[in-house]
Coordinates of C-alpha atoms and ligand atoms in Angstrom, one line a residue:
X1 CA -52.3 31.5 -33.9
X2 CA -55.6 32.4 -34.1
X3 CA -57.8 33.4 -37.2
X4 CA -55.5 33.4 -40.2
X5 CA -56.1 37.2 -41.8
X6 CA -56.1 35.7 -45.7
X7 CA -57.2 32.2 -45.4
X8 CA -59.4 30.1 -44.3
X9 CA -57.7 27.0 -42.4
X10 CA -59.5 23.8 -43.4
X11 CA -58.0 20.6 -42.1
X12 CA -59.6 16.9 -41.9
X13 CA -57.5 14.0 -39.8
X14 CA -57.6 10.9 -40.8
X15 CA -56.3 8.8 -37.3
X16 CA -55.5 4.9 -36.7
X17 CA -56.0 3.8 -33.6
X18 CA -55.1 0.5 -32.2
X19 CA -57.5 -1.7 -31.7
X20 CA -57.6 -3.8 -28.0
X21 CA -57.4 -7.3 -28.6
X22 CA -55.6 -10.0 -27.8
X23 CA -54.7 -11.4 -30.9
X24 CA -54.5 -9.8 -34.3
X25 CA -56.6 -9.0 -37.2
X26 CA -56.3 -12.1 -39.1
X27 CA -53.9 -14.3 -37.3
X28 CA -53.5 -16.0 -34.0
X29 CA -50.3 -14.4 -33.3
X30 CA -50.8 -12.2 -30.0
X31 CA -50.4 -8.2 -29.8
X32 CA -47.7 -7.6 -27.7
X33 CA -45.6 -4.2 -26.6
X34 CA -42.0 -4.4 -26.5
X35 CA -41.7 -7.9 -27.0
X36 CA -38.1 -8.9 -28.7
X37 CA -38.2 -8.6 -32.4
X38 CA -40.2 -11.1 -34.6
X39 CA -41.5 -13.1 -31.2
X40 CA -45.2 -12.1 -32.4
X41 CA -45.5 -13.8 -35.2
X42 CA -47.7 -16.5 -37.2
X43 CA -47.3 -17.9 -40.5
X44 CA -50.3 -15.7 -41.4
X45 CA -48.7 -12.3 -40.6
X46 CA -45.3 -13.7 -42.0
X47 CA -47.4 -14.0 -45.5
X48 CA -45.9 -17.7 -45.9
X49 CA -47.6 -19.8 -48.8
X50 CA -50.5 -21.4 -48.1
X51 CA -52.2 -19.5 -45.6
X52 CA -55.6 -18.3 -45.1
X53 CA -56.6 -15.7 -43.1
X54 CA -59.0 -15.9 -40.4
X55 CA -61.1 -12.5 -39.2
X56 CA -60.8 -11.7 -35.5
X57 CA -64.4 -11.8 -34.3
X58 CA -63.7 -8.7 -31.3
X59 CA -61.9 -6.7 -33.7
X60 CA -65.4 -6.3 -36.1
X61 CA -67.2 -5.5 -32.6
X62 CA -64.9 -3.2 -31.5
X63 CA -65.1 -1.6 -34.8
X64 CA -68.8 -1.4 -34.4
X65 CA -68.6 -0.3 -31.0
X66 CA -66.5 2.9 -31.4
X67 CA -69.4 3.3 -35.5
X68 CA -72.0 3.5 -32.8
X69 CA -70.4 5.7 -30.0
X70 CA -69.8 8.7 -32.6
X71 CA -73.3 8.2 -34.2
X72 CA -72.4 6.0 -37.4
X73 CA -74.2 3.8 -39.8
X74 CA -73.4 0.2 -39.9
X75 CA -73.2 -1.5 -42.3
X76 CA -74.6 -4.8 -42.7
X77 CA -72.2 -6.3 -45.3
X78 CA -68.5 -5.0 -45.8
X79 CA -65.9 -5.7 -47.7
X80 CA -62.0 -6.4 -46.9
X81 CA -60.3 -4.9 -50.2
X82 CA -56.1 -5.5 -51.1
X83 CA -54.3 -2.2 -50.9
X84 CA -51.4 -3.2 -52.7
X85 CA -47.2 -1.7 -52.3
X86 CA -44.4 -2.7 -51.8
X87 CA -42.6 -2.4 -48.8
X88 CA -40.3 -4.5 -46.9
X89 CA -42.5 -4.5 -44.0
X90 CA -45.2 -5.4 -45.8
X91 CA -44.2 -9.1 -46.3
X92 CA -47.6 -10.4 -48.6
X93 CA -46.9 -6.9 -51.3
X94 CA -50.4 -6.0 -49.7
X95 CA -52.9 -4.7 -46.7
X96 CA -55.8 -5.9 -45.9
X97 CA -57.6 -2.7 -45.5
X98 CA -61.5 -2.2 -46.4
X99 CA -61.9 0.1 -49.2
X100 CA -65.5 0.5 -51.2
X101 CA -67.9 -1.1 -48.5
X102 CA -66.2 0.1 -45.0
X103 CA -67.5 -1.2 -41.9
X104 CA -69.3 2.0 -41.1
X105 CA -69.8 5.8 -42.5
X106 CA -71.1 8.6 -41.0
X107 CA -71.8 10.1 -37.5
X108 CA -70.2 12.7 -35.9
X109 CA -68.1 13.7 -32.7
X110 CA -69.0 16.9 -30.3
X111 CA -65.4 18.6 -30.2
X112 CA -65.4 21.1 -27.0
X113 CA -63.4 24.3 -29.3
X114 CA -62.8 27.8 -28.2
X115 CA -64.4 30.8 -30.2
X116 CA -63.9 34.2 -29.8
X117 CA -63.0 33.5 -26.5
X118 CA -65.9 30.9 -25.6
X119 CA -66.3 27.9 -25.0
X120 CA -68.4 26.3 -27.1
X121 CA -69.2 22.6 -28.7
X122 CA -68.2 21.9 -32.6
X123 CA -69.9 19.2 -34.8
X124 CA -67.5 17.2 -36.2
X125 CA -68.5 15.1 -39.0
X126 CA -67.1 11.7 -39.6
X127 CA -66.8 10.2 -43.0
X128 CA -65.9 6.7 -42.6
X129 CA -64.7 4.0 -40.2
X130 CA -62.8 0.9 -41.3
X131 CA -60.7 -2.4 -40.2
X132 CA -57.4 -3.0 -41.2
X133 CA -54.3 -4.2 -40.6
X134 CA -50.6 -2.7 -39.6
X135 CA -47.6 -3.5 -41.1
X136 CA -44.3 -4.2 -39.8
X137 CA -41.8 -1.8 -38.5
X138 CA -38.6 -1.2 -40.6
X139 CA -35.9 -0.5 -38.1
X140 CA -32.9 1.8 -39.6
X141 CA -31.2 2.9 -36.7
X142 CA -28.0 1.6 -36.8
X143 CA -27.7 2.0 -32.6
X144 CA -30.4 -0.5 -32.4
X145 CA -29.2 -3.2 -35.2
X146 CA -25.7 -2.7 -34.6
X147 CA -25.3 -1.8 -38.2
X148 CA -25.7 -0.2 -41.1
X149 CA -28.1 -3.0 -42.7
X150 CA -32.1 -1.9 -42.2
X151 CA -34.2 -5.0 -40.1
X152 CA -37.5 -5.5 -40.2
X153 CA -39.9 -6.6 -36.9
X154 CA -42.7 -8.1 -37.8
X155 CA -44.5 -8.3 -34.4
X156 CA -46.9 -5.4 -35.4
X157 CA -47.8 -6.6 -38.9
X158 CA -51.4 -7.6 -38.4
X159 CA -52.1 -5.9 -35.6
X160 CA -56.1 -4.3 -35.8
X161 CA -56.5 -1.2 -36.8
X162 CA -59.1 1.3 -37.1
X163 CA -59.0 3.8 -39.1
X164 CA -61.5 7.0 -38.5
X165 CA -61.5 9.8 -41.1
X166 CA -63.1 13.3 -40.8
X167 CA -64.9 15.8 -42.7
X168 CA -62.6 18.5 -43.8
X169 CA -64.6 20.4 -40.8
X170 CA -61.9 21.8 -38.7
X171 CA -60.6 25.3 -38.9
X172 CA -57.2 25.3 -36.8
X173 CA -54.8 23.7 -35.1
X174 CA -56.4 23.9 -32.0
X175 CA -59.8 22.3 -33.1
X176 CA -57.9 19.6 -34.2
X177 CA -56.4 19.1 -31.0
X178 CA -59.7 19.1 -29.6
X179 CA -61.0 17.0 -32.1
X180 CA -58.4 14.0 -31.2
X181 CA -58.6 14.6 -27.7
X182 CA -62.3 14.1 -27.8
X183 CA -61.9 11.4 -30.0
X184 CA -59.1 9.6 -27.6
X185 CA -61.6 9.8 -24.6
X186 CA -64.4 8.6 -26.6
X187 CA -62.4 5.6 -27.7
X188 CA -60.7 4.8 -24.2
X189 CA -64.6 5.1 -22.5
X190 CA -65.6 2.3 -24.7
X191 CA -62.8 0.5 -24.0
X192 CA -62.1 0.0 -28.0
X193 CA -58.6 1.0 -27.6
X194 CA -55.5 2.4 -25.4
X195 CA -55.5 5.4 -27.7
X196 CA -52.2 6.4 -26.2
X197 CA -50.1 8.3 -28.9
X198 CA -46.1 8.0 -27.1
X199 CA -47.4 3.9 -27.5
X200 CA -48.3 4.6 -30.9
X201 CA -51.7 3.1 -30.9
X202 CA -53.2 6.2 -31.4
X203 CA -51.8 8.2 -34.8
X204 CA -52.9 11.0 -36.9
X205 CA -52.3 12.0 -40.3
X206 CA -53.6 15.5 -40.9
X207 CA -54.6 17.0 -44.4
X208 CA -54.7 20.8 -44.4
X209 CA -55.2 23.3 -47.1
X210 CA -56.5 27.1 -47.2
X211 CA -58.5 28.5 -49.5
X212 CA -59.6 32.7 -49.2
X213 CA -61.5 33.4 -46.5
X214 CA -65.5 33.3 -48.2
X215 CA -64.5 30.7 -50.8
X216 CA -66.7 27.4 -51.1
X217 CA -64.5 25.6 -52.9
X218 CA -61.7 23.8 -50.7
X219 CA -57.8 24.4 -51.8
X220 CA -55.7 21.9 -52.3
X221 CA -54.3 19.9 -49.6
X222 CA -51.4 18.0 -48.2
X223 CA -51.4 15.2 -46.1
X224 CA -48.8 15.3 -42.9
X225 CA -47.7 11.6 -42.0
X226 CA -47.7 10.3 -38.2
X227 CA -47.7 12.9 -35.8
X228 CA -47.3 11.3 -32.9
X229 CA -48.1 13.5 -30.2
X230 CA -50.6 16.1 -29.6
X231 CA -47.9 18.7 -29.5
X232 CA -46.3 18.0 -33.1
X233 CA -50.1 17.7 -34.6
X234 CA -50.6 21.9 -33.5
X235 CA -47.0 22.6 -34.2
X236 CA -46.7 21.0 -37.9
X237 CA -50.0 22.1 -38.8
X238 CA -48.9 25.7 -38.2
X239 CA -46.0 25.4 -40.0
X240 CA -47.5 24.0 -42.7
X241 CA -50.3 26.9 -42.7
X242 CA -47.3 29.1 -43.4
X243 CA -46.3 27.3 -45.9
X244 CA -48.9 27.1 -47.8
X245 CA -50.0 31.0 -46.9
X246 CA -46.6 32.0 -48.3
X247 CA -46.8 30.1 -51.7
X248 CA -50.7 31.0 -52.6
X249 CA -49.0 34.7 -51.1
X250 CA -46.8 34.7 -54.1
X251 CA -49.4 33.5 -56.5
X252 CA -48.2 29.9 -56.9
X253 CA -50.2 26.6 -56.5
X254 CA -50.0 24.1 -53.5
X255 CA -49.1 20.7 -54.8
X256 CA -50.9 17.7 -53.7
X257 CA -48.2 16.2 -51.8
X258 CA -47.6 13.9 -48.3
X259 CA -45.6 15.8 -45.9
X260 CA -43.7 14.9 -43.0
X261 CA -43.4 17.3 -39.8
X262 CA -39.6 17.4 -38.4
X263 CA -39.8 18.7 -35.0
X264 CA -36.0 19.7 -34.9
X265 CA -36.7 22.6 -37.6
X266 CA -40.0 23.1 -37.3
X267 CA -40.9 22.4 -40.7
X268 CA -42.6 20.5 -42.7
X269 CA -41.0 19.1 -46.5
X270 CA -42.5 16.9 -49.2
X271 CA -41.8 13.6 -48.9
X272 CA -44.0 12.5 -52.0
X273 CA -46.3 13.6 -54.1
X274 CA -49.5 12.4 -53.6
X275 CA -50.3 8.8 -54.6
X276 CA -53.6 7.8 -55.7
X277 CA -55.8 5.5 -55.0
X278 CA -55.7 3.8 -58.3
X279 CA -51.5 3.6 -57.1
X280 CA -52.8 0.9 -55.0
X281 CA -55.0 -0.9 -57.2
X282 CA -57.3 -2.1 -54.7
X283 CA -59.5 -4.9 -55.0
X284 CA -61.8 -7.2 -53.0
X285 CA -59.5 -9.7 -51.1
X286 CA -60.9 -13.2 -52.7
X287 CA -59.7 -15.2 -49.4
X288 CA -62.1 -13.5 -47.7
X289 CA -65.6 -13.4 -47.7
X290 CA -67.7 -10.4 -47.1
X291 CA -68.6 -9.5 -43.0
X292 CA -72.5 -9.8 -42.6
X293 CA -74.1 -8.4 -39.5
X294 CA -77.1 -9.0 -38.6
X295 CA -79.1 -6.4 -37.5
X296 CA -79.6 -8.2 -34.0
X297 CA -76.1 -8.4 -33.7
X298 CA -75.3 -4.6 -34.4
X299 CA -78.3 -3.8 -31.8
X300 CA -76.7 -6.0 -29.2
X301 CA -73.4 -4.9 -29.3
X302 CA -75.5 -1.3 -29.2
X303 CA -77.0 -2.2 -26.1
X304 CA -73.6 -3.1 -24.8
X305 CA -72.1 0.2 -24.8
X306 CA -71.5 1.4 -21.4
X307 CA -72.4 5.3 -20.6
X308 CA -70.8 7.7 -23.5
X309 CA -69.3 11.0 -21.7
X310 CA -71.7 12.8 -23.7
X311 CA -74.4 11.4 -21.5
X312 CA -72.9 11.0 -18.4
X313 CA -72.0 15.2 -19.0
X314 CA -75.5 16.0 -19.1
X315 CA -76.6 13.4 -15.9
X316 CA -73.4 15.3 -13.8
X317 CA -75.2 19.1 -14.5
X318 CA -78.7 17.8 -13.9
X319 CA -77.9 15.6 -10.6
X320 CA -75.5 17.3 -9.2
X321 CA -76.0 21.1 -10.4
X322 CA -72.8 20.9 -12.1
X323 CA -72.1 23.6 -14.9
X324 CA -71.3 22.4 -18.4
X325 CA -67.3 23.5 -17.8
X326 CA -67.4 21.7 -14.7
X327 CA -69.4 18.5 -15.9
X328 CA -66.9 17.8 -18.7
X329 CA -64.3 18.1 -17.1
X330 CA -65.1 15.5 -14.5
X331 CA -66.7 13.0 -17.3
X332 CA -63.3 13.5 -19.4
X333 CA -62.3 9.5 -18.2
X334 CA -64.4 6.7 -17.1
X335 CA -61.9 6.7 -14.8
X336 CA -62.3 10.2 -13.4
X337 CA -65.8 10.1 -13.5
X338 CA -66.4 7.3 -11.5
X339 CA -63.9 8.5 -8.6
X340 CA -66.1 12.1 -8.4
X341 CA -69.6 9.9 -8.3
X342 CA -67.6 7.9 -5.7
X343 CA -66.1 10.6 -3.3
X344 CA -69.8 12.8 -3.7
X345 CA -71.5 9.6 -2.5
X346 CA -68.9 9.3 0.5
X347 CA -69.1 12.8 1.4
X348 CA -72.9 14.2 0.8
X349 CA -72.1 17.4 -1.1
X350 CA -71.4 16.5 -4.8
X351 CA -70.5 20.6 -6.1
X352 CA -67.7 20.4 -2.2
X353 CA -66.3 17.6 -3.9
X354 CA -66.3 18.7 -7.6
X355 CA -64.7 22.1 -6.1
X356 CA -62.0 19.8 -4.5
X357 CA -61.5 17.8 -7.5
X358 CA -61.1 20.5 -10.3
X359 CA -58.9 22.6 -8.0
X360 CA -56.8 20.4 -6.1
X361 CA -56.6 16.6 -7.5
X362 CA -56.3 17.8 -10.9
X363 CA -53.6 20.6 -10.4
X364 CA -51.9 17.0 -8.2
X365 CA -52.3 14.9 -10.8
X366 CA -51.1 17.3 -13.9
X367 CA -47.6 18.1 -11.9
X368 CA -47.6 14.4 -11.6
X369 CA -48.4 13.8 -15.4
X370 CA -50.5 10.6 -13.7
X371 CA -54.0 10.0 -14.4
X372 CA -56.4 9.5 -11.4
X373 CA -56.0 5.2 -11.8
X374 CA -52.6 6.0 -11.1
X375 CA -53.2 8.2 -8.1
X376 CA -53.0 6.6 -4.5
X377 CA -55.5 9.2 -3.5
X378 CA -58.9 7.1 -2.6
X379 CA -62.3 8.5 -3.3
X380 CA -63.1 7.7 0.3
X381 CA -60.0 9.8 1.7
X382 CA -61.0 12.8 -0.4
X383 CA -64.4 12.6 0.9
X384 CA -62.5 12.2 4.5
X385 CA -60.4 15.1 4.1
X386 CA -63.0 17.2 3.1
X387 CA -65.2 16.4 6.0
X388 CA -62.3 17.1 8.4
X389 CA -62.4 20.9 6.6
X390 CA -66.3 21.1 6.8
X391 CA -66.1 20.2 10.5
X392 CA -63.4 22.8 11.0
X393 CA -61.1 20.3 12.1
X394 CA -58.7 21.6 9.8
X395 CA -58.2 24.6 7.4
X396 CA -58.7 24.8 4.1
X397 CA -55.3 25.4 3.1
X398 CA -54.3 22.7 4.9
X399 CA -56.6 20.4 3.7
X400 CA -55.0 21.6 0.4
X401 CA -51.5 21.1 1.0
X402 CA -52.2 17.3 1.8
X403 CA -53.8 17.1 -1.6
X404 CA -50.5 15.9 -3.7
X405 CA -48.9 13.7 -0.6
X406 CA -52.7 11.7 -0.9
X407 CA -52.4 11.4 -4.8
X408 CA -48.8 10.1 -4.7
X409 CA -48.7 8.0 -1.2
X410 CA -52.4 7.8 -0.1
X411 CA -53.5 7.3 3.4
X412 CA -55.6 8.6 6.0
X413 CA -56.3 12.3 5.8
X414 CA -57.2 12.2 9.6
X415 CA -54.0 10.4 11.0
X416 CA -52.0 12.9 8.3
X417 CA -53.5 16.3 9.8
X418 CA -52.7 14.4 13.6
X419 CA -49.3 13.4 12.6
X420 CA -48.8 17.1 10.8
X421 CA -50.0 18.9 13.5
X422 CA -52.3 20.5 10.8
X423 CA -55.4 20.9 13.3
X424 CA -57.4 24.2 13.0
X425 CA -56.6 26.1 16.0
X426 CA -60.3 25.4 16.8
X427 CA -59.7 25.8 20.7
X428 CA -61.1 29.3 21.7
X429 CA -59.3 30.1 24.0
X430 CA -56.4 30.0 22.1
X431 CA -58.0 31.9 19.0
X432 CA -59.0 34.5 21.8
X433 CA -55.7 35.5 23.1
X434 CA -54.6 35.9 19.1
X435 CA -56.9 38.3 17.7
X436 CA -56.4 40.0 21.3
X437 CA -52.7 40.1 20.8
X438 CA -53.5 41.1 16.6
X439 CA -55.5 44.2 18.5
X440 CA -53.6 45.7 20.6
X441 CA -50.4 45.6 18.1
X442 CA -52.6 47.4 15.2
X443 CA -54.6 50.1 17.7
X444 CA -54.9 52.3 14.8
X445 CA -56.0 50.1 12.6
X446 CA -58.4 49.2 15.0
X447 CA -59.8 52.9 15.2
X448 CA -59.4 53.1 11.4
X449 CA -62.1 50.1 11.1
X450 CA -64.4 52.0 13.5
X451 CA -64.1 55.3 11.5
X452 CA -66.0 53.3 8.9
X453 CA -63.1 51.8 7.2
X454 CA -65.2 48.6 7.1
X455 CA -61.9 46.7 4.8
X456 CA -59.5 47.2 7.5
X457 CA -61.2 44.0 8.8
X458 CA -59.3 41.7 6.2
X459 CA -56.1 43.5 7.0
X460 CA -56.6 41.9 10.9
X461 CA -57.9 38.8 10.0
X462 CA -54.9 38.5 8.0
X463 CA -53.1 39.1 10.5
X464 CA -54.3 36.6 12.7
X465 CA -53.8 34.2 10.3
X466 CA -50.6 35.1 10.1
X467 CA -50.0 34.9 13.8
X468 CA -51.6 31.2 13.9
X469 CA -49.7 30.2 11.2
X470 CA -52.2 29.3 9.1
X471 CA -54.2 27.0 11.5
X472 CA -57.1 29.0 12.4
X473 CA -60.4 28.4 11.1
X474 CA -60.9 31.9 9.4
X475 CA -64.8 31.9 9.7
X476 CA -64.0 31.9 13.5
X477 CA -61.5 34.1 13.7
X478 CA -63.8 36.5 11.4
X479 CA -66.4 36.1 14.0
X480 CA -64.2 36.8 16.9
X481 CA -62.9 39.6 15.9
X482 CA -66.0 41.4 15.0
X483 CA -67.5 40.6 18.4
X484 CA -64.4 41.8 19.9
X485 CA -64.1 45.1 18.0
X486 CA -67.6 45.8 18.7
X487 CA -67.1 44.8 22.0
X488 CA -64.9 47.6 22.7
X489 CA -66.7 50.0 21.2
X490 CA -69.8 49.3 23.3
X491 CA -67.1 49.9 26.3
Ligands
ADP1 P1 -56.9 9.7 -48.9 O1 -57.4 8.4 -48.4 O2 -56.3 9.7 -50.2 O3 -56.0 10.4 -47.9 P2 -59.6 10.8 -48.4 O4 -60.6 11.3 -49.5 O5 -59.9 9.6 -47.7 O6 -58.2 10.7 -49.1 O7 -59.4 12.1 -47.5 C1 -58.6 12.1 -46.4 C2 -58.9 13.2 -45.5 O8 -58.6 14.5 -46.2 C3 -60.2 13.4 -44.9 O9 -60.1 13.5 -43.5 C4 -60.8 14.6 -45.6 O10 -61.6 15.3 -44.7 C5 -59.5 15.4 -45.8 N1 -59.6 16.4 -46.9 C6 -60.1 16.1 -48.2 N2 -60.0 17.2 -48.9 C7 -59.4 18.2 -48.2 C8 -59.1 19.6 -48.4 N3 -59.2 20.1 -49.6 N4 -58.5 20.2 -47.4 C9 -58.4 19.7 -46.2 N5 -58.7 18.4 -45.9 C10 -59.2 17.7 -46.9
MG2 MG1 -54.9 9.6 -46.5

């Protein structure tokens, strides 16, 4: 859906994303994925009496990391606050969350969106950034207890999170796709977190309401619990634009409510309406003390940040007369970045091997559903292969079809094209005695081209190609047959 006729589509996301450290927020107890249940654990994140906990030093500069990659203020002191429910998975009746005093507030993300059919970039302002800690997992599925009875895993209770709320600055589903895809590859370039949503380090809750298209004043809004993939974050905020669209339709009122998405349907129902923060009755944790930066510390860890894909987008179109399209793409990953800058280096021509790269590795990898670490395909060999194409040792579409064997088994584009038999038919001889044979089969397509039918040449070259399966090197054929067609007329 595009541009909704009535309403305006407001939505801000408010996403938790895992934080990458060994051990968790406020306990010794490591982070681990798919361990056994309840092997993760400390007395701390078990909430038995008596303990104290301890803050995780690379949490807080992880935290400050990701405030300064999207522009933030830091703040010198924070405060860890008690959110306070009950929940069985929530063994001490509280999170440690940071509530009044976050760790950060402001900045901003640049969100590629499309507009009217252009590409353009979208502001996207944050409100806040802030530490705290998971809770448990409450498993209910009888397949996996082997009854009825619900069990609790405790392994993820303390496990750092951040969480990162938006302005109520995005207009559709789409933008906040973008939004959390920018935000994922900002986060994984700073190496702050796996932001991988089927893991579930990477989640989104999504508040959206309308309001008339001109209004100032926002709508109400509702607030759709853990979507966990980008998929069900488009699909239930569409369905809850409808929704809402039919109720304010019929000239009743939205009601401040969490939601939760159920893919089967396609709907979206009310699971609650809305708590408040007073619900909670948050206050300043008293067995902790408040987190004090220095400001030599914050500029430190500032200096630490590696490249941001912002920057490294800009460097790509300047050094390597990349367009903006073409320079995000490639600065999308660390990971991808670093294997264009690689294979450019290897082969000379930086736009050759961008061409190559958004083309061919990417189509490889996508059918693959593999990212380039995961690709056999060395920056070297594309810079090989492409040489071997350049030096008309091979075709082009050769060169091409090679692409996915290289991503998923690697090797040696040369010994490949040998072992193939994927040579350009570069001997002349042999290229001679096709278009010969291409000519005399098509005589009046021949006399065609010379009555000024200037096209038919495409038709023949074609055909040629045809003939040598493939394997010729087309500008050669192209220039054969002209001098051959000329030839003949001079005769
Ligand atoms: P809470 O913590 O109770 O969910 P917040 O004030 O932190 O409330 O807001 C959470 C998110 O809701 C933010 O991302 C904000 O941009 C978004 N939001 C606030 N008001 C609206 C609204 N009227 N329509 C859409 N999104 C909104
Ligand atoms: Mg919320």
């Amino acid at each position: 859906m595009s541009v909704h006729p009535r309403y305006e589509v407001v939505i801000g996301l408010e996403v938790h994303a895992q934080l990458r450290t060994e051990s968790k927020l406020f306990s010794p107890a490591p982070v681990t994925y798919g361990a056994p249940p309840n092997h993760s654990v400390h007395p701390i994140c078990l909430a038995l009496p008596g303990v104290l906990p301890v803050l995780n030093a690379r949490a807080v500069e992880l935290a400050v990391r990701t405030a300064l990659a999207t522009h933030g203020c830091v703040h010198e002191r924070s405060v860890f606050a008690r959110k306070n429910y009950f929940y069985p998975d929530l063994p001490k009746g509280y999170q440690i969350s940071q509530y009044e005093d976050p760790i950060a507030t402001g900045g901003w993300l640049d969100v590629p969106v499309e507009g009217n059919g252009a590409a353009r970039v979208k502001r996207v302002r944050l409100t806040r950034i802030h530490m705290e800690e998971d809770a448990g997992k409450s498993i209910h599925d009888a397949a996996v207890v082997g009854s009825e009875a619900t069990h609790v895993d405790l392994n993820r209770a303390g496990v750092p999170l951040l969480e990162i709320v938006s302005e109520p600055d995005l207009r559709s589903p789409a933008e906040a796709a973008a939004y959390l895809r920018t935000l994922r590859s900002v986060l994984r370039y700073i190496e702050v977190s796996d932001a991988d949503m089927e893991r579930g380090n990477f989640r989104c809750d999504a508040n959206l309401s309308l309001r008339p298209h001109g209004n100032v004043e926002l709508g109400t809004r509702t607030e759709l619990k853990n979507l966990n993939s980008f998929r069900f974050v488009e699909a239930a905020l569409e369905a809850e634009i409808a929704r809402q669209a039919a109720l304010l339709d019929d000239g009743e009122a939205v009601r401040q409510a969490t939601m939760a998405f159920d893919p089967a349907t396609g709907r979206t129902r009310v699971l609650r309406l809305k708590e408040n923060a007073d619900d909670y009755r948050y206050f300043p944790d008293p067995d902790l003390v408040p987190l004090v930066l220095s400001p030599d510390r914050i500029e430190a860890m500032r200096r630490s940040l590696p490249e941001l894909a912002e920057e490294k987008c800009a460097r790509f179109e300047r050094d390597y007369a990349l367009s903006s399209a073409e320079a995000r793409v490639l600065t999308e990953s660390r990971a991808l970045a670093a294997f264009f800058e690689a294979a450019a280096a290897a082969h000379g021509s930086a736009k050759a091997i961008a061409n190559w790269i958004l083309r061919d590795v990417l189509r490889a990898l996508r059918e693959r559903d593999v990212e380039i670490e995961a690709s056999r395909l060395a920056p070297e060999a594309l810079a090989a292969l492409v040489r071997l194409v350049d030096e008309g040792r091979t075709t082009s579409k050769s060169a091409r079809e090679l692409v996915p064997e290289l991503v998923e088994r690697g090797g040696d584009p040369a010994v490949l094209v040998r072992e193939r038999g994927l040579e350009a038919l570069s001997d002349a001889g042999a290229l001679e005695d096709a278009v010969d044979a291409v000519l005399a089969a098509h005589a009046e397509d021949v006399a065609r081209y010379r009555d000024g039918e200037t096209q038919v040449l495409n038709f023949l070259m074609g055909q040629v190609m045809r003939r040598t399966q493939g394997k010729a090197d087309p500008s050669a054929v192209r220039s054969i047959l002209a001098s051959r067609i000329e030839r003949e007329d001079e005769a």
